[in-house]
Coordinates of C-alpha atoms and ligand atoms in Angstrom, one line a residue:
Chain A
M66 CA 52.4 163.4 82.5
M67 CA 50.9 163.1 79.0
S68 CA 47.4 164.3 80.4
T69 CA 48.2 167.3 82.2
P70 CA 47.4 169.7 79.1
T71 CA 44.0 168.1 78.4
L72 CA 43.2 168.2 82.0
T73 CA 43.9 171.9 82.7
K74 CA 43.0 173.4 79.5
D75 CA 39.2 172.2 79.3
P76 CA 37.6 173.5 82.5
N77 CA 39.5 176.9 82.1
T78 CA 38.3 177.7 78.6
L79 CA 34.8 176.7 79.0
A80 CA 34.3 178.2 82.5
A81 CA 35.8 181.4 81.8
P82 CA 34.2 183.0 78.5
A83 CA 30.9 181.0 78.3
P84 CA 28.6 182.2 80.6
S85 CA 29.5 185.9 81.1
P86 CA 29.0 187.4 77.5
A87 CA 26.1 185.0 76.7
T88 CA 24.1 185.9 79.9
K89 CA 24.7 189.5 79.6
R90 CA 23.6 190.1 76.0
R91 CA 20.6 188.1 76.5
G92 CA 19.3 190.9 78.8
I93 CA 16.2 190.2 81.1
K94 CA 13.6 188.1 79.3
P95 CA 15.5 185.0 78.4
R96 CA 17.1 184.6 81.9
S97 CA 15.6 181.4 82.3
W98 CA 17.9 180.0 79.4
A99 CA 21.0 181.8 79.6
P100 CA 22.3 179.9 82.9
N101 CA 20.9 176.9 81.3
T102 CA 23.3 177.3 78.1
G103 CA 26.1 178.0 80.4
A104 CA 25.4 175.0 82.4
A105 CA 25.2 173.1 79.3
R106 CA 28.4 174.0 78.1
F107 CA 30.0 173.4 81.3
R108 CA 28.5 170.1 81.3
S109 CA 29.8 169.3 77.9
G110 CA 33.0 170.7 78.7
A111 CA 33.3 168.8 81.9
R112 CA 32.4 165.7 79.9
R113 CA 35.3 166.4 77.6
A114 CA 37.6 167.0 80.4
G115 CA 36.4 163.6 82.1
R116 CA 36.8 161.8 79.1
G117 CA 40.5 163.1 78.9
I118 CA 41.1 161.9 82.5
W119 CA 39.4 158.7 82.0
G120 CA 41.2 158.2 78.6
S121 CA 44.8 158.7 80.3
G122 CA 43.5 157.2 83.6
A123 CA 44.7 153.8 83.0
I124 CA 48.1 154.9 81.8
I125 CA 48.5 157.1 85.1
L126 CA 47.3 154.2 87.2
F127 CA 49.9 151.9 85.5
L128 CA 52.7 154.2 86.1
L129 CA 51.8 154.8 89.6
L130 CA 51.6 151.1 90.3
W131 CA 54.8 150.8 88.7
E132 CA 56.2 153.5 90.8
L133 CA 54.8 152.6 94.1
G134 CA 54.2 149.0 93.7
P135 CA 57.9 147.8 94.0
I136 CA 58.4 150.2 96.9
Y137 CA 55.2 149.4 99.1
L138 CA 53.7 146.2 97.9
A139 CA 56.5 144.1 96.6
P140 CA 59.0 142.1 98.9
A141 CA 62.8 143.2 98.7
S142 CA 63.8 140.3 96.7
T143 CA 61.3 141.3 94.0
R144 CA 62.2 145.0 93.9
V145 CA 65.7 144.2 92.5
F146 CA 64.0 142.6 89.5
L147 CA 61.2 145.2 89.5
P148 CA 62.7 148.8 90.0
P149 CA 60.4 151.5 90.7
L150 CA 59.7 154.0 87.6
H151 CA 61.9 156.7 88.8
V152 CA 65.0 154.3 89.0
V153 CA 64.3 153.2 85.6
L154 CA 64.1 156.8 84.3
Q155 CA 67.3 157.6 85.9
A156 CA 68.8 154.6 84.1
L157 CA 67.2 155.8 80.7
A158 CA 68.9 159.3 81.4
R159 CA 72.2 157.9 82.3
L160 CA 72.1 155.8 79.1
V161 CA 71.1 158.7 77.1
E162 CA 73.9 160.9 78.7
N163 CA 76.8 158.3 78.0
G164 CA 75.3 157.9 74.4
Q165 CA 74.8 154.3 74.7
L166 CA 71.0 154.5 74.1
Q167 CA 71.5 156.6 70.8
N168 CA 74.1 154.0 69.7
H169 CA 71.7 151.0 70.2
L170 CA 68.5 153.1 68.7
A171 CA 70.8 154.0 65.7
A172 CA 71.6 150.3 65.1
S173 CA 68.0 149.1 65.5
L174 CA 66.7 151.8 63.4
T175 CA 69.3 151.4 60.5
R176 CA 68.4 147.5 60.2
S177 CA 64.6 147.9 60.6
A178 CA 64.5 150.8 58.0
S179 CA 66.7 149.0 55.6
G180 CA 64.8 145.8 55.8
F181 CA 61.4 147.5 55.9
G182 CA 62.6 149.6 52.9
I183 CA 63.6 146.4 50.9
A184 CA 60.3 144.7 51.9
V185 CA 58.1 147.6 50.9
V186 CA 59.8 148.2 47.4
A187 CA 59.7 144.3 46.7
A188 CA 56.4 143.6 47.9
V189 CA 54.8 146.4 46.1
A190 CA 56.5 145.3 42.8
L191 CA 55.5 141.8 43.2
G192 CA 52.0 142.6 44.5
L193 CA 51.4 144.8 41.5
L194 CA 52.6 141.9 39.1
V195 CA 50.8 139.2 40.8
A196 CA 47.4 141.1 40.8
W197 CA 47.7 142.0 37.1
Y198 CA 48.7 138.8 35.8
R199 CA 46.3 136.1 36.9
S200 CA 48.4 133.3 35.8
L201 CA 51.2 134.3 38.0
D202 CA 49.0 134.6 40.8
Q203 CA 47.7 130.9 40.3
F204 CA 51.2 130.0 40.2
L205 CA 52.7 131.7 43.1
N206 CA 49.6 131.8 45.5
P207 CA 50.0 128.4 47.2
L208 CA 53.6 129.2 47.9
L209 CA 52.9 132.5 49.2
E210 CA 50.2 131.2 51.5
V211 CA 52.5 128.8 53.0
F212 CA 55.2 131.4 53.6
R213 CA 52.7 134.0 54.8
N214 CA 51.5 131.5 57.4
T215 CA 54.9 130.7 58.8
A216 CA 55.7 132.9 61.6
A217 CA 58.9 135.0 60.8
L218 CA 60.4 134.3 63.9
A219 CA 60.2 130.4 63.5
L220 CA 62.6 130.9 60.7
L221 CA 65.0 133.0 62.8
P222 CA 67.3 130.1 63.2
V223 CA 67.4 129.3 59.4
F224 CA 68.3 132.9 58.8
T225 CA 71.0 132.7 61.4
L226 CA 72.5 129.4 60.1
L227 CA 72.4 130.6 56.5
L228 CA 73.4 134.2 56.9
G229 CA 75.1 134.3 60.3
I230 CA 74.3 136.7 63.3
G231 CA 75.6 139.8 61.2
E232 CA 73.6 142.7 59.7
I233 CA 72.5 140.8 56.6
S234 CA 70.6 138.2 58.7
K235 CA 68.8 140.8 60.8
I236 CA 67.9 142.8 57.8
S237 CA 66.6 139.8 55.9
I238 CA 64.3 138.7 58.7
V239 CA 63.0 142.1 59.1
A240 CA 62.4 142.1 55.3
Y241 CA 60.6 138.7 55.5
A242 CA 58.2 139.8 58.3
A243 CA 57.7 143.1 56.6
F244 CA 57.1 141.7 53.0
F245 CA 53.6 139.8 53.5
P246 CA 51.4 142.5 54.9
V247 CA 52.6 144.9 52.0
L248 CA 52.2 142.2 49.4
L249 CA 48.9 141.0 50.5
N250 CA 47.5 144.6 50.8
T251 CA 48.9 145.4 47.4
I252 CA 47.2 142.6 45.7
A253 CA 44.0 143.3 47.5
G254 CA 44.2 147.0 46.6
V255 CA 44.6 146.5 43.0
R256 CA 41.8 143.7 43.0
T257 CA 39.2 145.8 44.6
V258 CA 39.4 148.6 42.2
D259 CA 35.9 149.8 41.3
P260 CA 35.0 147.9 37.9
L261 CA 33.0 151.1 37.0
L262 CA 36.2 153.0 37.1
I263 CA 37.9 150.8 35.0
R264 CA 35.0 150.9 32.4
A265 CA 35.1 154.6 32.5
A266 CA 38.6 155.0 31.8
R267 CA 38.6 152.5 29.3
S268 CA 35.8 154.3 27.5
L269 CA 38.1 157.2 27.4
G270 CA 40.4 155.2 25.5
L271 CA 43.3 154.5 27.9
S272 CA 45.9 151.8 27.0
N273 CA 46.6 149.0 29.5
F274 CA 49.5 150.9 31.0
Q275 CA 47.7 154.1 31.3
L276 CA 44.8 152.3 33.1
F277 CA 47.3 150.9 35.5
Q278 CA 49.1 154.1 36.2
K279 CA 46.3 156.5 36.4
V280 CA 43.4 154.3 37.7
I281 CA 44.5 151.0 39.5
L282 CA 47.4 152.3 41.2
P283 CA 46.0 155.3 42.6
S284 CA 42.9 153.8 43.7
A285 CA 45.0 150.9 45.5
V286 CA 47.3 153.3 47.4
P287 CA 45.3 153.6 50.5
T288 CA 45.2 149.8 50.9
I289 CA 48.8 149.5 50.1
F290 CA 49.7 152.0 52.8
T291 CA 47.6 150.1 55.3
G292 CA 49.8 147.0 54.6
I293 CA 52.9 149.4 54.8
R294 CA 51.7 150.4 58.4
M295 CA 51.3 147.0 59.3
A296 CA 54.7 146.1 58.1
G297 CA 56.2 148.9 60.1
T298 CA 54.9 147.6 63.4
S299 CA 56.0 144.1 62.6
S300 CA 59.3 144.9 61.3
I301 CA 60.2 146.4 64.8
L302 CA 58.8 143.6 66.6
V303 CA 60.8 140.9 64.8
L304 CA 64.1 143.0 64.9
I305 CA 64.0 143.3 68.6
A306 CA 63.6 139.5 68.8
A307 CA 66.4 138.9 66.5
E308 CA 68.7 141.2 68.2
M309 CA 68.2 139.2 71.5
V310 CA 69.3 136.0 69.8
G311 CA 72.5 137.4 68.5
A312 CA 74.0 140.9 68.2
K313 CA 76.5 143.2 69.3
A314 CA 74.1 146.4 69.3
G315 CA 70.6 147.4 69.0
L316 CA 67.8 147.8 71.5
G317 CA 67.1 144.0 71.7
Y318 CA 70.7 143.5 72.4
L319 CA 70.5 146.1 75.1
I320 CA 67.8 144.6 77.0
V321 CA 69.2 141.0 76.9
N322 CA 72.6 142.2 77.8
S323 CA 71.7 144.4 80.6
Q324 CA 69.5 141.5 81.9
M325 CA 72.5 139.1 81.8
S326 CA 74.8 141.7 83.3
F327 CA 72.2 142.2 86.2
L328 CA 71.6 145.9 85.2
I329 CA 67.8 145.5 85.7
P330 CA 67.0 149.1 85.2
D331 CA 68.9 149.4 82.1
M332 CA 66.9 146.6 80.8
Y333 CA 63.6 148.4 81.8
A334 CA 65.0 151.5 80.1
G335 CA 65.5 149.5 76.9
I336 CA 61.9 148.0 77.0
L337 CA 60.6 151.4 77.4
T338 CA 62.5 152.9 74.8
V339 CA 61.2 149.9 72.5
S340 CA 57.5 150.8 73.3
L341 CA 58.1 154.4 72.9
L342 CA 59.8 153.6 69.5
G343 CA 56.8 151.3 68.4
L344 CA 54.3 154.1 69.4
L345 CA 56.2 156.8 67.5
V346 CA 56.6 154.6 64.3
N347 CA 53.0 153.7 64.4
Y348 CA 51.8 157.0 64.8
L349 CA 53.9 158.3 62.0
L350 CA 52.6 155.5 59.8
V351 CA 49.1 156.1 60.6
A352 CA 49.6 159.8 59.8
V353 CA 51.0 158.9 56.4
E354 CA 48.3 156.2 55.9
R355 CA 45.5 159.0 56.6
H356 CA 47.2 161.5 54.4
F357 CA 47.0 159.0 51.4
S358 CA 43.6 157.9 52.1
R359 CA 41.9 161.3 52.3
W360 CA 39.9 161.0 49.4
R361 CA 38.4 157.9 50.7
T362 CA 36.4 159.5 53.2
A363 CA 32.9 159.0 52.4
V364 CA 33.6 157.3 49.2
G365 CA 31.0 154.6 50.1
S366 CA 28.2 157.6 49.8
Q367 CA 29.5 158.4 46.4
A368 CA 27.1 155.7 44.8
A369 CA 24.2 157.4 46.3
Chain B
M144 CA 15.6 153.1 9.3
T145 CA 15.8 156.6 8.0
S146 CA 17.3 155.6 4.7
G147 CA 17.0 158.2 2.0
T148 CA 18.6 161.1 0.5
G149 CA 19.8 163.3 3.3
P150 CA 23.4 163.5 4.6
P151 CA 25.3 160.4 5.4
P152 CA 24.4 159.2 9.0
K153 CA 26.8 160.1 11.9
I154 CA 26.0 156.8 13.4
S155 CA 24.8 153.6 11.7
L156 CA 24.0 150.2 13.5
E157 CA 23.8 147.6 10.8
N158 CA 22.1 144.5 11.9
I159 CA 23.6 144.2 15.2
T160 CA 23.4 141.1 17.3
K161 CA 25.2 140.4 20.7
K162 CA 25.1 137.1 22.7
F163 CA 26.5 136.4 26.0
T164 CA 27.5 133.0 27.3
V165 CA 25.9 132.5 30.6
R166 CA 28.2 130.9 33.0
P167 CA 27.1 127.4 34.4
T168 CA 24.9 127.6 37.7
K169 CA 23.4 124.9 39.6
E170 CA 19.9 125.0 38.0
N171 CA 21.6 125.1 34.6
P172 CA 24.9 123.1 34.7
E173 CA 25.5 123.3 31.1
G174 CA 25.7 127.2 30.7
S175 CA 23.7 128.7 28.0
V176 CA 23.7 131.3 25.3
L177 CA 21.8 134.5 26.1
T178 CA 21.0 136.8 23.2
A179 CA 21.0 140.4 24.5
L180 CA 20.5 142.2 21.2
D181 CA 19.1 140.8 18.0
G182 CA 19.1 142.5 14.6
I183 CA 19.2 146.2 15.7
S184 CA 19.6 148.7 12.7
L185 CA 19.3 152.2 13.4
D186 CA 20.8 155.4 11.7
M187 CA 21.4 158.6 13.6
S188 CA 22.2 162.1 11.8
A189 CA 24.9 164.3 13.2
G190 CA 23.5 166.7 16.2
E191 CA 20.6 164.4 16.9
F192 CA 19.2 163.7 20.2
I193 CA 17.7 160.2 20.6
T194 CA 16.5 158.4 23.6
L195 CA 16.5 154.8 24.2
V196 CA 13.9 153.1 26.4
G197 CA 13.2 149.4 27.1
P198 CA 12.4 147.1 29.9
S199 CA 15.3 146.3 32.3
G200 CA 17.4 143.6 30.7
S201 CA 16.4 144.6 27.2
G202 CA 20.1 145.2 26.3
K203 CA 20.1 149.1 26.6
T204 CA 23.7 149.2 28.4
T205 CA 25.0 146.3 26.0
L206 CA 24.0 148.6 23.0
L207 CA 25.8 151.6 24.6
D208 CA 28.8 149.5 25.3
L209 CA 28.9 148.4 21.6
L210 CA 28.7 152.1 20.6
A211 CA 31.5 153.0 23.1
G212 CA 33.7 150.4 21.6
L213 CA 34.0 148.5 24.9
T214 CA 32.6 145.3 23.4
K215 CA 32.2 143.9 19.9
P216 CA 29.1 142.8 18.3
D217 CA 28.9 139.1 17.2
T218 CA 27.3 140.0 13.9
G219 CA 26.7 143.4 12.3
R220 CA 28.5 146.5 12.4
V221 CA 28.8 149.8 14.2
L222 CA 29.8 152.5 12.1
V223 CA 30.6 156.2 13.2
D224 CA 31.1 158.7 10.3
G225 CA 31.1 155.7 8.1
R226 CA 34.0 154.0 9.9
E227 CA 33.8 150.8 11.6
V228 CA 34.2 151.2 15.5
T229 CA 36.8 148.9 16.6
G230 CA 37.5 150.3 20.1
P231 CA 37.0 153.2 22.3
G232 CA 38.0 156.6 20.8
R233 CA 37.9 160.3 21.7
D234 CA 35.0 160.8 19.1
R235 CA 32.6 159.3 21.5
A236 CA 32.2 159.8 25.3
V237 CA 30.3 157.9 27.9
V238 CA 28.5 159.2 30.8
F239 CA 27.6 156.5 33.4
Q240 CA 24.7 156.4 36.0
Q241 CA 27.0 156.0 38.8
Y242 CA 29.0 159.0 37.7
A243 CA 32.3 157.1 37.7
L244 CA 34.3 159.8 39.0
F245 CA 37.9 159.3 40.1
P246 CA 37.6 159.9 43.9
W247 CA 41.2 160.8 44.3
R248 CA 41.2 163.5 42.0
T249 CA 39.4 167.1 42.4
A250 CA 36.6 168.0 40.0
A251 CA 39.0 169.9 37.8
A252 CA 41.4 166.9 37.6
N253 CA 38.5 164.6 36.9
V254 CA 37.6 166.8 34.0
S255 CA 40.8 167.1 32.5
F256 CA 41.4 163.4 32.8
G257 CA 40.5 162.6 29.1
L258 CA 42.7 165.2 27.9
E259 CA 46.1 163.7 29.5
G260 CA 48.6 162.0 27.1
T261 CA 48.2 161.6 23.5
G262 CA 44.6 161.0 22.1
S263 CA 43.7 158.6 19.3
D264 CA 43.6 161.6 17.2
G265 CA 47.1 162.6 18.2
K266 CA 46.3 165.8 20.0
R267 CA 48.3 166.7 23.1
Y268 CA 47.4 169.4 25.7
S269 CA 49.7 171.2 27.9
R270 CA 49.1 171.3 31.7
K271 CA 47.9 174.8 31.4
E272 CA 45.6 174.1 28.4
R273 CA 44.0 171.2 30.5
A274 CA 43.3 173.4 33.5
E275 CA 41.8 176.2 31.2
K276 CA 39.6 173.3 29.5
A277 CA 38.6 172.0 32.8
R278 CA 37.5 175.3 34.1
E279 CA 35.7 176.1 30.9
Y280 CA 33.7 173.0 30.9
L281 CA 32.8 173.1 34.7
D282 CA 31.5 176.6 33.9
L283 CA 29.6 175.2 31.1
V284 CA 27.8 172.7 33.4
G285 CA 27.4 175.4 36.1
L286 CA 30.1 174.4 38.3
G287 CA 32.5 177.2 38.0
G288 CA 34.3 177.7 41.4
F289 CA 34.1 174.0 42.2
E290 CA 37.5 173.2 40.5
D291 CA 39.2 172.1 43.8
R292 CA 36.5 170.1 45.4
Y293 CA 36.9 166.3 45.5
P294 CA 33.9 164.1 44.3
H295 CA 32.9 163.2 48.0
E296 CA 32.4 166.7 48.7
L297 CA 29.9 167.0 45.9
S298 CA 26.3 166.1 45.8
G299 CA 24.9 163.5 43.3
G300 CA 23.8 166.2 40.7
M301 CA 27.0 168.0 41.0
K302 CA 29.0 164.9 40.6
Q303 CA 26.9 164.0 37.4
R304 CA 27.7 167.6 36.2
V305 CA 31.4 166.8 36.6
A306 CA 30.9 163.6 34.7
I307 CA 29.4 165.2 32.0
A308 CA 31.9 168.0 32.0
R309 CA 34.8 165.4 31.9
S310 CA 32.9 163.7 28.6
L311 CA 32.5 167.0 27.0
A312 CA 36.1 168.3 27.8
Y313 CA 37.9 166.3 25.2
E314 CA 35.3 167.3 22.5
P315 CA 33.8 164.3 21.2
D316 CA 31.1 164.4 18.6
V317 CA 28.8 161.8 20.3
L318 CA 27.7 161.6 23.9
L319 CA 26.5 158.1 25.1
M320 CA 24.5 158.5 28.3
D321 CA 23.5 155.6 30.2
E322 CA 20.6 156.4 32.6
P323 CA 22.7 159.3 33.7
F324 CA 20.0 160.8 35.8
A325 CA 18.3 157.9 37.2
A326 CA 20.1 158.0 40.8
L327 CA 19.2 161.6 41.3
D328 CA 16.2 163.0 43.2
A329 CA 13.3 164.3 41.1
Q330 CA 14.1 167.9 41.3
T331 CA 18.0 167.6 40.6
R332 CA 17.0 165.3 37.7
E333 CA 14.6 167.9 35.9
Q334 CA 17.2 170.5 36.5
L335 CA 19.9 168.4 34.8
Q336 CA 17.6 167.6 31.9
T337 CA 17.0 171.3 31.1
E338 CA 20.8 171.8 31.5
L339 CA 21.6 169.0 29.0
L340 CA 19.2 170.3 26.4
R341 CA 21.0 173.6 26.8
I342 CA 24.5 172.2 26.5
W343 CA 23.2 169.9 23.5
A344 CA 21.8 173.3 21.8
T345 CA 25.3 175.1 22.4
T346 CA 27.4 172.2 21.6
G347 CA 25.5 170.4 18.8
K348 CA 26.6 167.0 20.0
T349 CA 24.9 163.9 18.7
I350 CA 23.4 162.3 21.8
I351 CA 22.1 158.9 22.6
F352 CA 20.4 158.7 26.0
I353 CA 19.3 155.7 27.7
T354 CA 16.7 155.9 30.2
H355 CA 13.7 153.9 31.7
G356 CA 11.8 157.3 32.4
I357 CA 9.0 157.6 29.7
D358 CA 8.8 161.0 30.6
E359 CA 12.4 161.7 30.4
A360 CA 12.8 159.9 27.1
V361 CA 9.8 162.1 25.7
Y362 CA 11.0 165.3 27.1
L363 CA 14.6 165.1 25.7
G364 CA 14.6 163.0 22.6
Q365 CA 13.9 164.2 19.1
R366 CA 13.1 160.4 18.7
V367 CA 12.5 157.7 21.0
A368 CA 13.6 154.3 20.2
V369 CA 11.8 151.5 22.0
L370 CA 13.6 148.2 22.7
S371 CA 11.5 145.1 23.0
S372 CA 12.2 142.8 26.2
R373 CA 14.9 140.4 25.9
P374 CA 16.1 139.6 23.3
G375 CA 16.3 143.3 22.6
R376 CA 15.0 144.1 19.3
L377 CA 14.1 147.6 18.0
K378 CA 10.3 147.6 18.4
Q379 CA 9.4 151.1 17.2
I380 CA 11.0 154.7 16.9
V381 CA 8.8 157.4 17.8
D382 CA 9.3 160.8 16.3
I383 CA 8.7 163.5 19.1
D384 CA 7.5 166.8 18.6
V385 CA 6.5 168.7 21.6
G386 CA 7.5 172.3 20.8
D387 CA 10.0 174.4 22.1
R388 CA 11.5 172.9 25.3
S389 CA 13.9 175.6 26.2
G390 CA 11.2 178.0 27.2
D391 CA 9.9 178.5 30.5
E392 CA 6.5 176.8 30.1
D393 CA 5.7 173.5 31.4
V394 CA 6.1 171.3 28.3
R395 CA 5.3 168.1 30.1
S396 CA 1.7 169.0 30.4
N397 CA 1.1 170.2 26.9
A398 CA -1.2 168.0 24.9
A399 CA 1.4 167.0 22.3
F400 CA 3.7 165.8 25.0
V401 CA 1.0 163.8 27.0
E402 CA 0.0 162.2 23.7
H403 CA 3.6 161.1 22.8
R404 CA 4.1 160.0 26.4
H405 CA 1.1 157.7 26.1
K406 CA 2.2 156.3 23.0
V407 CA 5.6 155.3 24.3
W408 CA 3.9 154.0 27.3
S409 CA 1.7 151.7 25.2
L410 CA 4.5 150.5 23.4
L411 CA 6.7 149.7 26.6
H412 CA 3.7 148.3 28.5
D413 CA 3.5 145.2 26.4
E414 CA 7.1 144.8 26.6
V415 CA 7.2 145.2 30.3
R416 CA 4.4 142.8 30.7
R417 CA 6.4 140.3 28.5
A418 CA 9.4 140.9 30.4
Q419 CA 7.6 140.2 33.6
E420 CA 6.2 137.0 32.4
A421 CA 9.9 136.0 31.6
G422 CA 10.6 136.5 35.2
H423 CA 11.7 140.2 35.5
A424 CA 9.6 140.6 38.7
K425 CA 11.2 143.9 39.6
I426 CA 10.0 145.9 36.8
Q427 CA 7.3 148.5 37.9
P428 CA 4.0 148.8 35.8
D429 CA 5.2 152.2 34.5
G430 CA 8.2 150.8 32.9
S431 CA 10.7 151.7 35.3
A432 CA 12.6 149.2 37.2
P433 CA 15.3 149.2 39.7
D434 CA 18.1 147.9 37.5
E435 CA 19.6 144.6 37.9
A436 CA 23.1 143.3 37.7
R437 CA 25.3 146.1 36.8
N438 CA 23.7 149.3 37.8
V439 CA 22.8 149.3 41.4
S440 CA 20.7 152.2 41.5
T441 CA 19.1 153.4 44.9
G442 CA 15.6 152.6 43.9
K443 CA 14.6 156.3 43.3
A444 CA 14.1 155.8 39.7
A445 CA 11.3 157.6 37.8
Ligands
ADP642 N1 28.9 140.6 30.5 C1 27.6 139.7 30.3 N2 27.7 138.6 30.5 C2 26.4 137.9 30.7 N3 25.2 138.5 30.4 C3 25.4 139.8 30.3 C4 26.5 140.6 30.4 N4 26.3 141.9 30.1 C5 24.8 141.9 30.2 N5 24.3 140.6 30.1 C6 22.9 140.1 30.0 O1 22.3 140.8 28.9 C7 21.1 141.3 29.1 C8 20.9 142.8 28.8 O2 21.6 143.4 29.8 P1 21.9 145.1 29.8 O3 22.3 145.6 28.4 O4 22.6 145.5 30.9 O5 20.5 145.5 30.0 P2 19.8 146.9 30.3 O6 20.8 147.9 30.3 O7 18.7 147.2 29.3 O8 19.1 146.7 31.5 C9 20.7 141.1 30.4 O9 19.9 139.8 30.7 C10 22.0 140.7 31.2 O10 21.8 139.9 32.2
MG643 MG1 21.4 149.2 32.0

């Protein structure tokens, strides 16, 4: 369904205008080449269309398999646990209609946004400090290494024990998971500032603070946003898991609760929502990251 | 060196020595002290254009850093207008070989970089004044209309023009240039040399220009200071008189130019040989060298 525009657009636009004006205007002599260019254009257009089909082919095949597999391939007993796509979409529509999906989505979004927001602010601040003060780095680094290499989900029971199963516990684990990518990227971003730029700024008489504000921070921004994008992905991941363990609302809860209530299509509707949400969040964060990294294109060639 | 009765010197180097501690390596576990500059004394008058040549590693960049106030000498003093240099200041500007433009800023924003905030002289510019100055100085370097371009959208020569405009924009008296044209192709380099002379003539700056190109040194400088190979000592200062360089004729082929060029070449030649014997294999016989350590040039040097 996503592929239809690319599929239909390309062959039409290339086939219609390309050969007619080009061939006519060329007149008699270069006849041999006019069809050639037309053909070439057709070929390149066809190639592009082909790439479009090929690029969405796997998805289409997967959806087809999901739709047809349970009906024609699977035994009836399995069909109950793996309903075809249209049944899941119907369940999704029903959940949207009675407002349940929106409620769960809102609960999840609130939690992940709060945790993510807290993490970004805290990690950027700490990262800047750690990168700026070498002694702080030497002091904190071993501990940070330990925490960073401890999977957030491994600590889920600890968060639950200490903070209960309420909102605070979930926001905390999201914040924890989102914290480290941002922290490490902030540190790396500050560390990798071109020393020549620092010399240039110093030669212009900038104070330490101005140097930080006008050179180090702007040059670290793209790297920081890479960390933020990674954090966005992992905050959703961890939240869903946390909601599966103990919650009264949220997409993770919807999935697990539907499973336990034997509302299998609802369960798949929840999963589908999670993956669409993940795609959307990633797409947005990639766009933001690209926006802040515009000047980086071809920075490497700057030295030449 | 030019002691006498004239006006007081703009810049005065008094017996400068600069040493670096070399970090311990495998071959040399003790670490050691490297003398980069040894007993440099030099006076420059206001509005003078002096070029500084020397083999790679002879301490040219080190000397420039001292003048810029980025580092301090171990002995001796650097005086500008009779006052000792204690740090960077808006009376001096540095132009680097690798342009050192801020890639997230447009050309205009790069040029106005040095105008932001309150300067060491207490001057403050409004946003509008800064934009005006940026335009003015981009015009001066021939880049009018390129205000909104980002560095990655500019060629090497254009980037160096922006860097020069940035240095000029806050109106320093002294321009310190560290092999600014070494990474450019020959044609662009010649073009920028001519432009620099024009800018020098219109603005009356005092310019110290480091190069390892003998032609460049003789073409640009009123005097050429030749540094010896490590430790850097001032070997000789050659007064240059090649006539009017602003005209259309090819100064580089007139007899005076060739003679001066040869003189500097001979002075440098001995030093380059000595430097090579001391292990600087990368230096070319003509005195140019793909610079080591801090300046990673593209090898297109003169
Ligand atoms: N910060 C530093 N620490 C140690 N040695 C240095 C440092 N800066 C320069 N040097 C050494 O001092 C010498 C002169 O360097 P430099 O001024 O860069 O030479 P040039 O610019 O003439 O090629 C070189 O041998 C270089 O290795
Ligand atoms: Mg150098």
